[in-house]
Amino acid sequence: MAQVSINSDLGEWGSSIDSGERARLLQSPCVDTAPKSEGEASPEGLGRGTTSTLGAIFIVVNACLGAGLLNFPAAFSTAGGVAAGVALQMGMLVFIISGLVILAYCSQASNERTYQEVVWAVCGKLTGVLCEVTIAIYTFGTCIAFLIIIGDQQDKIIAVMAKEPEGAGGSPWYTDRKFTISLTAFLFILPLSIPREIGFQKYASFLSVVGTWYVTAIIIIKYIWPDKEMTPGDILTRPASWVAVFNAMPTICFGFQCHVSSVPVFNSMRQPKVKTWGGVVTAAMVIALAVYMGTGICGFLSFGAAVDPDVLLSYPSEDMAVAVARAFIILSVLTSYPILHFCGRAVVEGLWLRYQGMPVEEDVGRERRRRVLQTLVWFLLTLLLALFIPDIGKVISVIGGLAACFIFVFPGLCLIQAKLSEMEEVKPASWWALVGYGVLLVTLGAFIFGQTTANAIFVDLLA
């Protein structure tokens, strides 16, 4: 049977290297019940990509940076200060980069071009389906976080326009948080989420890039030249416990998670070589590290332990420079939600069609009805949860645990399986070292995910 992928026509996306590239990073794999064999490579795999090394670096940085940087100052506070936060990021960066290199190696070995297809081909059907489900849940949770961010920033902007403090009693109904989030979501996000293709988003998503860098610049500037009314709380210099350090890991995982998009980017390069890719991801992660460290350090030192989970909420409402940053973040999230929803919807579509055993071309008649239904259910559920989960920190903690699976668990499993498939009778020491490293990645990722899940369940129950 011919291989048919859902929304996988790369021509729809052109060769732009903006954040619109993320719209195809989580495409659903082929509907067939098994991945492509080496002899069944798609026609797209026969040609070389068009992305230069510098372009690949830009795409990876762009996929890495996003609204997650708003939570980094709080992560530094959770970790126990600047020294602990920097040490934690530097230590995790080694595993983050190695995971990206492992995925490129496995993509080349399996001749697959997307993250879940690589996991499917290397680790088998069960792990492949688990990977797809994890992607769907991750994108769903990220969409919830985006809606909460919209509400957070709108609260501050409305407070300035209404000339009254946030949360003041007797506020008009049209300034209520639930109403403003719902209105924005129905007017802008829902119409952008329904179309089958979202190639047009690659132009609007330029705002996401500008907004991210502008927010970082404002946080650094406000630390160097602080306003008089900004008084920091306690500046922690050491972690309260090792548990506190580990609690900061999900935020870092959420911020640096670009692994799902890395496989298509690697295969889009003119010379997709693992050694070259190692240099690309190292340069990209160093750039992302500089941005996150600048935001985390300056945001934490500006407010200390009193920093809000969304750092922009810690600044005065009347600050015009910060108000512009809030507007940028809102615009960024408005364009990012449909992209993440598209990715999650494509994975759900692939799971459904595979379960039904239907190739795409035989089910075109019901595609529109099914797509609209999936979009409405996804949109309404994320909106409902966002209205009643006002703390962005809790959501990022949960989806950060899922991001750890993409960074550690699945690359580790791929490395283990790839090495175990080598059937030499006498295995060199490097073979055992690589298998051991794969086990370490899986263990670390499982620990972060398990701890995050436990905190999300038991902390709320105890509260």
XYZ file of C-alpha atoms in Angstrom:
463
model
C 0.000 0.000 0.000
C 1.298 3.452 -0.817
C 2.594 5.528 2.041
C 0.378 8.518 2.793
C 1.216 11.000 5.540
C -1.206 13.455 7.054
C -0.482 17.089 6.157
C 3.063 16.146 5.278
C 3.506 17.949 1.994
C 6.639 19.928 2.654
C 5.849 22.108 -0.300
C 3.003 23.621 1.706
C 5.531 25.142 4.022
C 8.041 26.529 1.579
C 11.634 26.902 2.694
C 11.182 29.607 5.295
C 13.115 29.253 8.485
C 10.735 31.020 10.829
C 8.714 29.554 13.623
C 6.129 28.412 11.107
C 8.472 25.464 10.630
C 7.104 24.169 13.923
C 3.777 23.605 12.227
C 5.096 20.427 10.624
C 7.421 19.290 13.386
C 4.811 17.077 15.015
C 3.072 15.704 11.951
C 1.370 12.394 12.322
C 3.348 9.529 10.878
C 2.072 7.360 8.096
C -1.225 5.641 8.683
C 0.217 2.244 7.850
C 0.653 -0.182 10.718
C 4.418 -0.280 10.330
C 7.126 2.253 9.507
C 8.807 2.431 6.144
C 11.557 -0.011 5.454
C 14.783 1.174 3.913
C 13.579 0.154 0.501
C 10.297 2.007 0.911
C 11.668 5.426 1.618
C 9.374 8.219 0.613
C 10.177 10.157 -2.524
C 11.017 13.141 -0.353
C 13.859 11.170 1.176
C 15.507 10.653 -2.202
C 16.521 14.290 -2.537
C 18.623 16.513 -0.374
C 17.222 19.268 1.772
C 17.758 22.955 1.185
C 18.525 24.151 4.723
C 22.023 25.471 5.326
C 23.942 24.886 8.532
C 23.275 28.452 9.677
C 19.610 28.088 8.764
C 19.372 24.853 10.772
C 20.822 26.627 13.801
C 18.204 29.367 13.478
C 15.338 26.889 13.165
C 16.455 24.902 16.231
C 16.868 28.076 18.309
C 13.470 29.279 17.146
C 11.815 25.955 17.996
C 13.461 25.997 21.416
C 12.632 29.540 22.496
C 9.072 30.468 23.360
C 6.646 31.439 26.085
C 8.392 29.012 28.448
C 11.007 31.663 29.187
C 8.425 33.528 31.319
C 8.781 30.799 33.961
C 12.597 30.702 34.139
C 13.020 33.357 36.884
C 10.644 31.318 39.062
C 12.663 28.200 38.206
C 15.817 29.921 39.499
C 13.941 30.769 42.672
C 12.754 27.176 43.028
C 16.249 25.812 42.405
C 17.694 27.994 45.163
C 19.322 30.948 43.467
C 21.540 31.896 40.561
C 24.362 29.430 41.216
C 22.025 26.443 41.535
C 19.956 27.503 38.520
C 22.985 27.984 36.274
C 24.591 24.722 37.411
C 21.339 22.839 36.794
C 20.969 24.236 33.274
C 24.597 23.557 32.379
C 24.372 19.992 33.662
C 21.142 19.242 31.818
C 22.453 20.813 28.612
C 24.876 17.918 28.151
C 21.990 15.422 28.120
C 19.823 17.716 25.991
C 22.462 18.005 23.260
C 23.296 14.300 23.349
C 19.606 13.459 22.937
C 19.441 15.581 19.790
C 22.513 13.824 18.354
C 21.066 10.390 19.190
C 17.851 11.226 17.342
C 19.816 12.270 14.251
C 21.825 9.054 14.361
C 18.684 6.938 14.671
C 16.929 8.920 11.938
C 19.796 8.242 9.579
C 19.946 4.572 10.536
C 16.184 4.005 10.216
C 15.687 6.275 7.175
C 12.742 8.030 8.898
C 12.065 11.756 8.820
C 9.933 12.617 11.875
C 10.387 12.060 15.603
C 7.585 9.552 16.093
C 8.469 7.657 12.930
C 12.015 7.222 14.249
C 10.726 5.961 17.602
C 8.284 3.661 15.808
C 10.973 2.224 13.496
C 13.672 1.776 16.143
C 11.665 0.824 19.230
C 8.609 -0.894 17.753
C 4.850 -0.401 17.600
C 4.082 -0.147 21.325
C 6.689 2.521 22.027
C 5.767 4.328 18.808
C 2.103 4.572 19.767
C 3.088 5.653 23.289
C 5.226 8.389 21.741
C 2.313 9.632 19.655
C -0.010 9.692 22.664
C 2.615 11.615 24.651
C 2.902 14.172 21.838
C -0.881 14.628 21.794
C -1.029 15.153 25.577
C 1.970 17.485 25.496
C 0.475 19.721 22.809
C -2.876 19.692 24.621
C -1.237 20.853 27.865
C 0.785 23.492 26.054
C -2.405 24.904 24.537
C -3.830 25.226 28.062
C -0.696 27.076 29.138
C -1.047 29.460 26.193
C -4.601 30.381 27.174
C -3.527 31.002 30.776
C -0.731 33.269 29.520
C -3.265 35.251 27.492
C -5.395 35.737 30.607
C -2.394 36.766 32.709
C -1.262 39.436 30.280
C -4.782 40.713 29.579
C -5.415 41.201 33.297
C -2.491 43.615 33.501
C -3.377 45.484 30.311
C -7.054 45.825 31.278
C -6.068 47.083 34.740
C -4.166 49.959 33.142
C -6.922 50.771 30.678
C -9.585 50.666 33.414
C -7.297 52.609 35.786
C -7.977 50.231 38.644
C -5.930 47.522 40.364
C -6.309 43.929 39.240
C -8.847 41.956 41.220
C -10.617 45.039 42.519
C -14.164 44.431 43.668
C -17.043 45.747 41.639
C -15.220 45.507 38.287
C -17.416 45.443 35.166
C -18.336 42.002 33.884
C -16.523 42.578 30.612
C -13.190 42.886 32.444
C -13.604 39.510 34.159
C -10.725 37.149 33.357
C -12.964 34.281 32.263
C -14.840 36.522 29.850
C -11.746 38.123 28.300
C -9.991 34.773 27.769
C -13.124 33.248 26.249
C -13.767 36.226 23.977
C -10.189 36.283 22.692
C -10.170 32.535 22.166
C -13.433 32.451 20.230
C -12.633 35.515 18.096
C -9.039 34.694 17.154
C -7.827 31.229 18.154
C -10.787 29.101 17.056
C -10.985 30.508 13.491
C -7.221 30.015 13.082
C -7.420 26.422 14.356
C -10.123 25.011 12.061
C -8.379 25.136 8.641
C -6.833 21.918 7.369
C -3.525 23.598 6.494
C -1.905 26.467 8.355
C 0.926 27.437 6.047
C -0.203 31.067 6.306
C 0.902 31.004 9.945
C 4.564 31.103 8.965
C 4.263 34.864 8.350
C 2.338 35.690 11.510
C 4.677 33.537 13.606
C 7.481 36.047 12.995
C 5.864 37.935 15.879
C 6.749 35.015 18.132
C 10.432 35.472 17.385
C 10.344 39.245 17.889
C 8.283 38.929 21.062
C 10.630 36.383 22.657
C 13.737 38.480 22.146
C 11.964 41.680 23.177
C 10.786 40.138 26.466
C 14.322 38.970 27.260
C 15.755 42.410 26.469
C 13.170 44.179 28.667
C 13.839 41.864 31.637
C 17.590 42.479 31.377
C 17.158 46.247 30.973
C 14.737 46.434 33.918
C 17.289 44.653 36.092
C 20.087 47.032 35.107
C 17.889 50.139 35.458
C 15.099 49.107 37.855
C 12.029 51.203 38.604
C 11.767 52.679 42.083
C 8.640 50.703 42.971
C 10.350 47.376 42.177
C 11.593 45.922 45.461
C 13.014 42.376 45.350
C 12.138 39.782 47.933
C 14.653 37.460 49.564
C 17.512 36.594 47.212
C 18.222 32.914 47.797
C 21.848 31.825 47.539
C 21.496 28.086 48.053
C 18.774 25.497 47.533
C 16.587 24.595 50.478
C 16.973 20.902 49.567
C 17.871 18.636 46.675
C 14.162 18.158 46.065
C 13.870 21.889 45.378
C 16.544 21.623 42.693
C 14.746 18.736 41.018
C 11.481 20.691 41.087
C 13.060 23.223 38.712
C 13.851 20.547 36.108
C 10.410 20.442 34.412
C 10.612 24.154 33.567
C 14.050 23.679 32.021
C 12.810 20.660 30.070
C 9.826 22.643 28.793
C 12.074 25.510 27.749
C 14.700 23.441 25.927
C 12.330 20.898 24.344
C 12.945 21.116 20.612
C 13.675 17.419 20.130
C 10.407 16.569 18.391
C 11.182 19.166 15.721
C 14.841 18.193 15.464
C 14.373 15.154 13.212
C 12.642 17.037 10.350
C 15.193 19.841 10.680
C 18.087 17.361 10.489
C 16.640 15.761 7.364
C 16.038 19.163 5.758
C 19.752 19.985 5.786
C 21.809 20.017 2.599
C 24.307 17.689 4.243
C 22.500 15.710 6.942
C 25.546 14.305 8.725
C 25.539 13.443 12.409
C 28.867 15.208 13.012
C 27.617 18.417 11.372
C 24.351 18.141 13.271
C 26.286 17.927 16.539
C 27.806 21.336 15.809
C 24.409 22.739 14.819
C 22.617 21.702 18.004
C 25.550 22.701 20.217
C 25.555 26.225 18.759
C 21.759 26.428 18.961
C 21.620 25.275 22.572
C 24.344 27.724 23.607
C 22.289 30.575 22.093
C 19.125 29.345 23.818
C 21.069 28.949 27.061
C 22.202 32.572 26.879
C 18.619 33.777 26.390
C 17.187 31.626 29.181
C 20.015 32.468 31.576
C 19.667 36.179 30.871
C 15.925 36.004 31.511
C 16.233 33.703 34.524
C 19.070 35.511 36.290
C 17.873 39.069 35.725
C 14.236 38.228 36.421
C 15.126 36.382 39.630
C 17.498 39.080 40.905
C 14.876 41.749 40.174
C 12.230 40.151 42.414
C 13.949 37.414 44.403
C 11.774 34.780 46.005
C 8.711 37.005 45.364
C 8.939 36.508 41.583
C 5.697 35.362 39.975
C 5.555 32.083 37.995
C 4.908 34.367 34.998
C 7.659 36.941 35.461
C 5.823 39.682 33.539
C 3.133 39.684 36.229
C 5.730 40.873 38.732
C 6.196 44.190 36.931
C 3.917 47.201 37.520
C 0.895 47.411 35.247
C 1.675 51.003 34.286
C 5.110 50.229 32.823
C 4.679 50.900 29.100
C 7.771 48.974 27.978
C 6.526 45.894 29.835
C 3.012 46.489 28.457
C 4.459 46.211 24.956
C 6.120 42.958 26.012
C 2.747 41.677 27.227
C 1.167 42.593 23.893
C 3.935 40.748 22.049
C 3.414 37.678 24.200
C -0.337 37.718 23.537
C 0.241 37.980 19.782
C 2.848 35.240 19.963
C 0.519 32.908 21.817
C -2.391 33.668 19.477
C -0.297 32.385 16.552
C 1.358 29.545 18.471
C -1.842 27.918 19.783
C -3.146 26.985 16.283
C 0.273 25.541 15.381
C 0.395 23.331 18.464
C -3.250 22.372 18.001
C -2.541 21.443 14.379
C 0.296 19.192 15.520
C -1.787 17.498 18.204
C -4.760 17.113 15.878
C -2.563 15.492 13.214
C -1.293 12.937 15.721
C -4.838 12.166 16.930
C -5.936 11.836 13.308
C -3.122 9.413 12.592
C -3.954 7.299 15.641
C -7.632 7.188 14.686
C -7.036 6.259 11.048
C -4.495 3.620 11.980
C -6.925 2.158 14.521
C -9.608 2.061 11.826
C -7.167 0.710 9.261
C -8.067 3.437 6.760
C -5.601 5.048 4.362
C -6.143 8.795 4.070
C -7.274 8.789 0.457
C -10.173 6.465 1.267
C -11.550 8.703 3.995
C -11.483 12.175 2.438
C -15.276 12.526 2.475
C -15.478 12.513 6.277
C -12.220 14.383 6.906
C -13.793 17.854 7.183
C -16.513 16.771 9.611
C -14.019 14.847 11.709
C -11.545 17.761 11.696
C -14.154 20.292 12.836
C -15.324 17.965 15.607
C -11.749 17.310 16.786
C -10.991 21.031 16.747
C -14.107 21.993 18.726
C -13.555 19.309 21.377
C -9.862 20.222 21.711
C -10.589 23.956 21.853
C -13.431 23.751 24.373
C -11.556 21.393 26.699
C -8.393 23.506 26.742
C -10.440 26.672 27.275
C -12.439 25.145 30.124
C -9.304 23.909 31.896
C -7.522 27.231 31.395
C -10.409 29.115 32.995
C -10.163 27.062 36.177
C -6.377 26.561 36.381
C -5.070 30.112 36.792
C -1.544 29.110 37.905
C 0.741 28.802 34.882
C 3.422 27.229 37.084
C 1.354 24.093 37.677
C 0.651 23.574 33.985
C 4.279 24.077 32.964
C 5.358 21.650 35.677
C 3.143 18.915 34.217
C 4.000 19.472 30.556
C 7.653 19.899 31.558
C 7.526 16.341 32.851
C 6.216 15.230 29.463
C 8.959 17.233 27.751
C 11.471 15.171 29.754
C 10.159 12.100 27.923
C 11.021 13.675 24.552
C 14.448 14.809 25.768
C 15.530 11.756 27.756
C 13.240 8.732 27.670
C 12.548 8.190 23.966
C 16.088 9.084 22.771
C 17.464 6.784 25.471
C 15.204 3.936 24.370
C 16.211 4.517 20.742
C 19.899 4.383 21.651
C 19.478 1.188 23.663
C 17.456 -0.531 20.952
C 19.799 0.620 18.184
C 22.816 -0.838 19.968
C 21.032 -4.042 20.988
C 20.157 -4.626 17.345
C 23.855 -4.935 16.597
C 24.396 -8.641 16.828
C 28.201 -8.875 16.963
C 29.362 -11.637 19.249
C 32.210 -9.575 20.678
C 31.088 -6.094 21.595
C 33.634 -3.306 22.231
C 33.659 -1.293 25.440
C 32.117 1.657 23.593
C 29.058 -0.490 22.817
C 28.419 -1.159 26.487
C 29.095 2.502 27.325
C 26.473 3.667 24.835
C 23.913 1.185 26.119
C 24.649 2.342 29.662
C 24.247 5.967 28.612
C 20.895 5.113 27.064
C 19.813 3.520 30.344
C 20.951 6.673 32.182
C 18.855 8.887 29.877
C 15.756 6.734 30.339
C 16.229 6.651 34.114
C 16.706 10.427 34.372
C 13.698 11.160 32.179
C 11.512 8.678 34.040
C 12.575 10.236 37.350
C 11.666 13.767 36.229
C 8.352 12.619 34.781
C 7.508 10.524 37.858
C 8.385 13.292 40.293
C 6.384 15.848 38.319
C 3.350 13.578 38.144
C 3.551 12.805 41.864
C 3.781 16.509 42.724
C 0.829 17.354 40.492
C -1.333 14.708 42.140
C -0.334 14.655 45.791
C 0.451 18.337 46.352
C -3.023 19.339 45.148
C -4.632 16.577 47.229
C -2.760 17.676 50.358
C -3.666 21.310 49.670
